[in-house]
Short mmCIF file of C-alpha atoms in Angstrom, two decimals:
data_model
loop_
_atom_site.label_atom_id
_atom_site.label_comp_id
_atom_site.label_asym_id
_atom_site.label_seq_id
_atom_site.Cartn_x
_atom_site.Cartn_y
_atom_site.Cartn_z
CA MET A 11 36.85 45.42 7.58
CA THR A 12 36.55 46.08 11.29
CA GLY A 13 37.00 44.26 14.36
CA LYS A 14 39.88 42.77 16.42
CA VAL A 15 41.49 39.97 14.72
CA LYS A 16 42.05 36.73 16.56
CA GLU A 17 45.64 35.97 17.25
CA GLU A 18 46.80 32.72 15.43
CA TYR A 19 49.86 30.29 16.33
CA TRP A 20 51.47 27.80 14.32
CA ASP A 21 53.81 25.11 15.56
CA VAL A 22 57.50 25.54 14.81
CA TYR A 23 59.27 22.84 12.86
CA THR A 24 62.90 22.07 12.23
CA LYS A 25 64.11 21.71 8.51
CA GLU A 26 63.73 17.82 9.07
CA ARG A 27 60.00 18.58 9.67
CA ILE A 28 60.09 17.64 13.32
CA ARG A 29 58.00 19.69 15.73
CA THR A 30 60.08 21.72 18.19
CA GLY A 31 57.38 22.07 20.87
CA ARG A 32 57.73 25.91 20.35
CA LEU A 33 54.81 28.18 18.76
CA HIS A 34 55.17 31.08 16.42
CA ARG A 35 52.64 33.86 16.16
CA ARG A 36 51.07 34.59 12.76
CA GLY A 37 52.26 38.06 11.49
CA ASP A 38 55.51 38.14 13.50
CA LYS A 39 58.78 37.33 11.45
CA MET A 40 59.88 33.59 11.49
CA LYS A 41 63.52 33.10 13.07
CA ASN A 42 66.16 31.43 10.87
CA GLY A 43 65.97 27.81 10.93
CA ASP A 44 62.24 27.87 12.09
CA TYR A 45 59.65 26.49 9.61
CA HIS A 46 55.90 26.00 9.56
CA LEU A 47 53.23 24.14 7.73
CA VAL A 48 51.00 25.05 4.84
CA VAL A 49 48.49 22.88 2.89
CA HIS A 50 46.63 23.26 -0.24
CA VAL A 51 43.45 21.25 -1.40
CA CYS A 52 42.77 20.76 -5.01
CA ILE A 53 39.22 19.63 -5.86
CA PHE A 54 38.58 18.03 -9.13
CA ASN A 55 34.95 17.02 -10.39
CA SER A 56 34.30 14.05 -12.74
CA ASN A 57 34.92 16.16 -15.64
CA ASN A 58 38.52 16.83 -14.54
CA GLN A 59 37.73 20.43 -13.92
CA LEU A 60 39.45 22.22 -10.81
CA LEU A 61 37.41 24.15 -8.14
CA ILE A 62 39.05 27.63 -8.09
CA GLN A 63 38.60 30.50 -5.78
CA GLN A 64 39.45 34.14 -6.21
CA ARG A 65 40.83 35.72 -3.17
CA GLN A 66 39.49 38.85 -1.75
CA PRO A 67 41.00 42.28 -2.96
CA PHE A 68 41.68 43.11 1.11
CA LYS A 69 43.40 39.87 1.61
CA LYS A 70 47.14 39.80 2.40
CA GLY A 71 49.24 37.65 -0.03
CA TRP A 72 47.81 37.60 -3.88
CA PRO A 73 44.95 39.77 -3.29
CA ASN A 74 42.38 39.47 -6.13
CA MET A 75 44.20 36.68 -7.78
CA TRP A 76 42.40 33.29 -8.58
CA ASP A 77 43.86 30.40 -6.58
CA LEU A 78 43.51 26.72 -6.20
CA SER A 79 40.56 25.39 -4.12
CA VAL A 80 41.77 26.03 -0.88
CA GLY A 81 44.96 26.93 1.03
CA GLY A 82 46.09 28.07 4.24
CA SER A 83 48.64 27.70 7.25
CA ALA A 84 48.06 24.77 9.82
CA VAL A 85 47.48 26.19 13.24
CA ALA A 86 48.99 24.75 16.33
CA GLY A 87 48.16 21.10 16.93
CA ASP A 88 47.00 20.40 13.41
CA SER A 89 48.25 17.43 11.51
CA SER A 90 48.70 18.10 7.76
CA SER A 91 45.10 16.35 6.98
CA GLN A 92 43.64 18.02 10.06
CA ALA A 93 44.75 21.29 8.52
CA ALA A 94 43.52 20.41 5.07
CA GLU A 95 39.99 19.65 6.47
CA ARG A 96 39.70 22.47 8.41
CA GLU A 97 40.71 24.89 5.71
CA VAL A 98 38.03 23.57 3.28
CA MET A 99 35.40 23.91 6.08
CA GLU A 100 36.53 27.44 6.84
CA GLU A 101 36.78 28.49 3.26
CA LEU A 102 34.07 26.71 1.40
CA GLY A 103 31.89 25.34 4.29
CA LEU A 104 32.51 21.86 2.82
CA LYS A 105 33.30 18.96 5.26
CA LEU A 106 35.73 16.33 4.09
CA ASP A 107 37.34 13.47 5.64
CA LEU A 108 41.14 13.37 4.64
CA SER A 109 42.16 11.22 7.48
CA GLU A 110 43.17 8.65 4.86
CA TYR A 111 44.59 11.00 2.48
CA ARG A 112 48.36 11.84 2.21
CA PRO A 113 49.58 14.95 0.23
CA VAL A 114 50.44 13.86 -3.45
CA PHE A 115 53.33 16.25 -3.24
CA THR A 116 55.09 18.55 -0.91
CA MET A 117 56.89 21.95 -2.03
CA ASN A 118 59.53 23.51 0.26
CA PHE A 119 59.53 27.19 0.86
CA SER A 120 61.63 29.88 2.64
CA ASP A 121 59.55 29.58 5.82
CA GLY A 122 58.22 25.92 5.54
CA PHE A 123 56.43 23.18 3.90
CA ASP A 124 53.60 23.26 1.57
CA ASP A 125 51.62 19.95 1.49
CA TYR A 126 49.25 19.56 -1.79
CA TYR A 127 46.37 17.28 -1.43
CA ILE A 128 44.15 16.38 -4.71
CA VAL A 129 40.43 15.32 -4.14
CA LYS A 130 38.17 13.88 -6.39
CA LYS A 131 34.83 15.07 -5.68
CA ASP A 132 31.50 16.45 -7.50
CA VAL A 133 30.55 19.44 -5.44
CA GLU A 134 27.31 21.45 -6.19
CA LEU A 135 28.62 25.04 -5.84
CA SER A 136 25.40 26.69 -4.90
CA GLY A 137 25.50 24.48 -1.61
CA LEU A 138 28.80 25.93 -0.37
CA ARG A 139 29.31 28.76 2.16
CA LEU A 140 32.24 31.04 1.11
CA GLN A 141 34.25 32.63 4.00
CA GLU A 142 33.81 36.38 3.41
CA GLU A 143 37.09 37.29 4.76
CA GLU A 144 39.11 35.26 2.60
CA VAL A 145 37.03 34.01 -0.87
CA ARG A 146 35.32 36.61 -3.12
CA ARG A 147 33.91 33.97 -5.53
CA ILE A 148 34.55 30.31 -6.71
CA ARG A 149 34.04 28.43 -10.10
CA TRP A 150 35.09 25.29 -12.22
CA VAL A 151 37.80 25.49 -14.94
CA ASP A 152 39.36 23.07 -17.38
CA LYS A 153 42.79 22.88 -17.65
CA GLU A 154 42.98 25.39 -20.77
CA GLU A 155 40.88 27.79 -18.93
CA ALA A 156 43.14 27.65 -15.84
CA LEU A 157 46.21 28.32 -18.28
CA ARG A 158 44.62 31.09 -20.00
CA MET A 159 43.76 33.02 -16.73
CA GLN A 160 47.41 32.28 -15.70
CA LYS A 161 48.72 33.64 -18.76
CA GLU A 162 46.40 36.77 -18.54
CA GLY A 163 48.01 37.51 -15.07
CA ILE A 164 44.81 36.72 -13.05
CA PHE A 165 45.86 33.35 -11.57
CA ILE A 166 48.69 32.98 -8.93
CA PRO A 167 51.57 31.72 -10.99
CA TYR A 168 51.97 28.18 -9.77
CA TRP A 169 54.31 26.66 -12.22
CA PHE A 170 52.79 23.33 -11.85
CA LEU A 171 49.33 24.45 -12.54
CA GLY A 172 48.78 22.36 -15.75
CA LYS A 173 50.38 19.26 -14.47
CA LEU A 174 47.74 18.86 -11.55
CA PHE A 175 45.01 18.25 -14.34
CA ASP A 176 47.20 15.42 -15.53
CA ILE A 177 46.97 13.39 -12.04
CA LYS A 178 44.21 10.85 -12.79
CA ASP A 179 44.96 8.56 -9.92
CA THR A 180 47.05 9.78 -7.02
CA GLN A 181 48.02 6.12 -5.91
CA SER A 182 50.05 5.78 -9.16
CA PHE A 183 51.28 9.28 -9.78
CA ASP A 184 54.69 9.97 -8.21
CA ALA A 185 57.72 11.96 -9.12
CA HIS A 186 57.98 10.69 -12.61
CA GLY A 187 54.45 11.15 -13.51
CA ASP A 188 51.32 8.78 -13.87
CA ARG A 189 52.78 5.48 -14.13
CA ARG A 190 49.55 3.54 -15.23
CA GLN A 191 48.74 6.22 -17.97
CA MET A 192 52.40 6.24 -19.27
CA LEU A 193 52.71 2.36 -19.49
CA GLN A 194 52.00 1.12 -23.09
CA VAL A 195 52.28 -2.56 -24.44
CA ASN A 196 53.20 -2.69 -28.07
CA PHE A 197 55.42 -4.74 -30.39
CA ALA A 198 58.97 -3.54 -29.87
CA ALA A 199 60.82 -1.12 -31.93
CA PRO A 200 64.59 -0.51 -32.84
CA ASP A 201 64.69 2.50 -30.37
CA ASN A 202 63.63 0.20 -27.49
CA LEU A 203 66.71 -2.03 -27.81
CA LYS A 204 69.02 -0.02 -25.15
CA SER A 205 66.44 0.04 -22.59
CA TRP A 206 65.40 -3.75 -23.41
CA MET A 207 69.08 -4.66 -22.79
CA SER A 208 69.37 -2.76 -19.84
CA LEU A 209 66.36 -4.66 -18.20
CA ALA A 210 68.08 -7.90 -19.71
CA GLU A 211 70.95 -7.32 -17.44
CA ILE A 212 68.47 -6.64 -14.30
CA VAL A 213 66.98 -9.98 -14.81
CA ARG A 214 69.81 -12.14 -16.46
CA ASP A 215 70.04 -14.29 -13.16
CA GLY A 216 66.72 -15.94 -14.12
CA PHE A 217 67.80 -16.74 -17.64
CA PRO A 218 70.38 -19.32 -18.09
CA GLY A 219 72.99 -18.50 -20.61
CA LEU A 220 73.26 -14.89 -20.01
CA GLU A 221 75.92 -15.23 -17.66
CA THR A 222 78.48 -13.61 -19.66
CA GLU A 223 79.15 -10.53 -21.80
CA ALA A 224 79.46 -12.51 -24.88
CA ALA A 225 76.02 -14.23 -24.13
CA LEU A 226 74.48 -10.86 -23.71
CA GLU A 227 75.90 -9.80 -27.08
CA ASP A 228 74.57 -12.83 -28.73
CA TYR A 229 71.14 -12.02 -26.91
CA ARG A 230 71.01 -8.57 -28.16
CA ASN A 231 71.55 -9.74 -31.67
CA THR A 232 68.74 -12.12 -31.31
CA VAL A 233 66.40 -9.33 -29.88
CA MET A 234 67.20 -7.07 -32.87
CA LYS A 235 66.27 -9.82 -35.39
CA ASN A 236 62.97 -10.48 -33.54
CA ILE A 237 62.25 -6.82 -33.56
CA GLU A 238 62.72 -6.54 -37.26
CA ARG A 239 60.38 -9.47 -37.93
CA GLY A 240 57.73 -8.16 -35.30
CA SER A 241 57.87 -11.11 -32.92
CA ALA A 242 59.24 -9.13 -30.12
CA ILE A 243 56.83 -7.23 -27.60
CA SER A 244 57.80 -4.51 -24.86
CA ALA A 245 56.03 -3.05 -22.05
CA VAL A 246 57.32 0.75 -21.82
CA ASP A 247 56.79 3.28 -19.00
CA GLY A 248 57.61 6.36 -20.95
CA SER A 249 60.81 5.63 -22.77
CA MET A 250 61.70 2.92 -20.26
CA VAL A 251 61.21 -0.75 -21.20
CA VAL A 252 59.85 -2.41 -18.06
CA GLY A 253 58.44 -5.91 -20.07
CA ILE A 254 59.90 -7.88 -22.65
CA LEU A 255 58.58 -10.88 -24.47
CA ILE A 256 59.94 -12.97 -27.73
CA PHE A 257 57.94 -15.35 -29.43
CA SER A 258 58.04 -17.47 -32.44
CA GLU A 259 55.05 -17.70 -34.76
CA LYS A 260 56.65 -20.78 -36.63
CA ARG A 261 57.14 -22.94 -33.47
CA ASN A 262 54.06 -21.33 -31.52
CA TYR A 263 56.69 -20.74 -28.73
CA ILE A 264 57.33 -18.06 -26.01
CA SER A 265 61.20 -17.89 -26.28
CA CYS A 266 61.50 -15.42 -23.14
CA MET A 267 59.39 -13.11 -21.00
CA ALA A 268 60.39 -10.90 -18.10
CA VAL A 269 58.93 -8.06 -16.16
CA HIS A 270 61.07 -5.22 -14.34
CA PRO A 271 61.18 -6.14 -10.53
CA GLU A 272 59.69 -2.71 -9.64
CA TYR A 273 56.79 -3.46 -11.99
CA ARG A 274 55.55 -6.72 -11.00
CA ARG A 275 52.08 -7.33 -10.11
CA GLN A 276 50.71 -4.84 -12.40
CA ASN A 277 49.33 -7.21 -14.94
CA ILE A 278 52.10 -6.49 -17.46
CA ALA A 279 53.04 -9.86 -18.27
CA SER A 280 49.36 -10.80 -19.08
CA GLN A 281 48.87 -7.73 -21.39
CA MET A 282 52.09 -9.03 -23.18
CA ILE A 283 50.62 -12.26 -23.62
CA GLN A 284 47.47 -11.00 -24.89
CA LEU A 285 49.01 -9.06 -27.53
CA MET A 286 51.45 -11.98 -28.53
CA MET A 287 48.20 -14.16 -28.92
CA THR A 288 46.96 -12.07 -31.75
CA ARG A 289 49.87 -13.49 -33.66
CA LEU A 290 49.81 -17.16 -32.57
CA ASP A 291 47.95 -20.04 -33.94
CA LYS A 292 45.47 -20.83 -31.15
CA SER A 293 44.51 -24.23 -32.93
CA ARG A 294 47.90 -25.38 -31.88
CA ASP A 295 49.59 -25.93 -28.88
CA ILE A 296 51.58 -23.07 -27.47
CA THR A 297 54.53 -23.96 -25.50
CA VAL A 298 57.02 -22.40 -23.14
CA GLU A 299 59.89 -23.61 -21.17
CA THR A 300 60.50 -22.49 -17.63
CA PHE A 301 62.06 -23.62 -14.42
CA ARG A 302 61.23 -27.04 -13.04
CA GLU A 303 58.98 -27.51 -9.76
CA GLY A 304 60.92 -26.98 -6.63
CA ASP A 305 63.35 -24.40 -8.38
CA GLU A 306 62.78 -21.18 -6.48
CA LYS A 307 63.64 -19.08 -9.51
CA GLY A 308 60.92 -20.51 -11.15
CA LYS A 309 57.87 -20.28 -8.51
CA ALA A 310 56.33 -17.18 -9.94
CA ALA A 311 56.62 -18.09 -13.66
CA ARG A 312 55.15 -21.74 -12.91
CA ALA A 313 52.27 -19.88 -10.83
CA PHE A 314 51.66 -17.48 -13.79
CA TYR A 315 51.42 -19.90 -16.78
CA ALA A 316 49.28 -22.19 -14.64
CA SER A 317 46.93 -19.24 -14.09
CA LEU A 318 46.64 -18.62 -17.84
CA GLY A 319 45.77 -22.50 -18.45
CA PHE A 320 49.43 -23.70 -19.33
CA VAL A 321 49.78 -27.45 -18.04
CA PRO A 322 53.29 -28.67 -17.04
CA GLY A 323 54.93 -30.95 -19.87
CA GLU A 324 58.03 -32.88 -20.59
CA LEU A 325 61.27 -32.26 -18.54
CA CYS A 326 64.03 -30.84 -20.48
CA VAL A 327 67.58 -29.17 -20.37
CA SER A 328 68.23 -25.77 -21.75
CA LEU A 329 71.85 -24.46 -21.86
CA ASP A 330 72.62 -27.08 -19.44
CA TYR A 331 70.07 -26.02 -17.06
CA PRO A 332 67.27 -28.38 -16.15
CA THR A 333 63.85 -26.83 -17.23
CA GLN A 334 60.37 -28.35 -18.16
CA LYS A 335 57.73 -27.25 -20.87
CA PHE A 336 54.34 -25.67 -20.31
CA VAL A 337 51.79 -26.26 -22.71
CA LEU A 338 48.42 -24.24 -23.59
CA LYS A 339 46.59 -26.81 -25.27
CA ALA A 340 45.17 -26.01 -28.72
CA SER A 341 41.61 -24.22 -28.86
CA VAL A 342 38.76 -26.93 -29.93
CA ASP A 343 35.99 -25.16 -31.87
#
């Protein structure tokens, strides 16, 4: 390789990721306490294959190794997404608009911050223009092939490489994984009991009669009996119970239902009701007791039952608390 290399400058950040207003020249040793920004872009196609590149054998830093789709340092003035767009264009000749994207995660390293973007896009490889100084060749790989290449010592040893393929939806993926993919609604099992009771303590203010520890213990026994008879349903995120429902086949009745406050508006209650309906008699009225109109605690519950076709019924008192029945009328064939 010949020719004069153009000097490149980076913005200098503090450890809190605040721009200092100073610049650092690439190739110089960074001062202690100074940091710069790096970006990586991982492009996946509709077959969940990752676009990877082989670095040139004369390139400094991991020469001749296979790498993620694109990576590089942000130059002075770049925002994170601008740097990602520029690197994709420079290395692959591919124009992307990442202005509405956020990094899925950021890795800290000794000299800075490394933002990782995940983009879902079917790309025709023959139409790409590779940066000769950086990229030797490109290809698509699935998870098994990428991990095999890493095991063979020809892929940069990213410890999280396999995890990248598991991120199906960047809006639902966080530090705990892909929430939507992990959420399961099933009939509850005995090993759900501890987490079920943890949720019960969180939502106990919305259930008259659960104010004391003794009442919670009685409720625990009730839950266990319903789990054993198959009339308890739980929504589980990984191993954490985030939705609970107990019903009575004999009475065609919903005894209690609750969803974790951080998991509401995710259709969990509807999924639990749907599963319950496979066990109840639709030729008979289905009932539930909830809060009366005007009770702030019951605003969401009443709206939810109404959305399913339940209609207000008689006024009641449950455990000395004023309630009202809601009724889903029997189906008529």
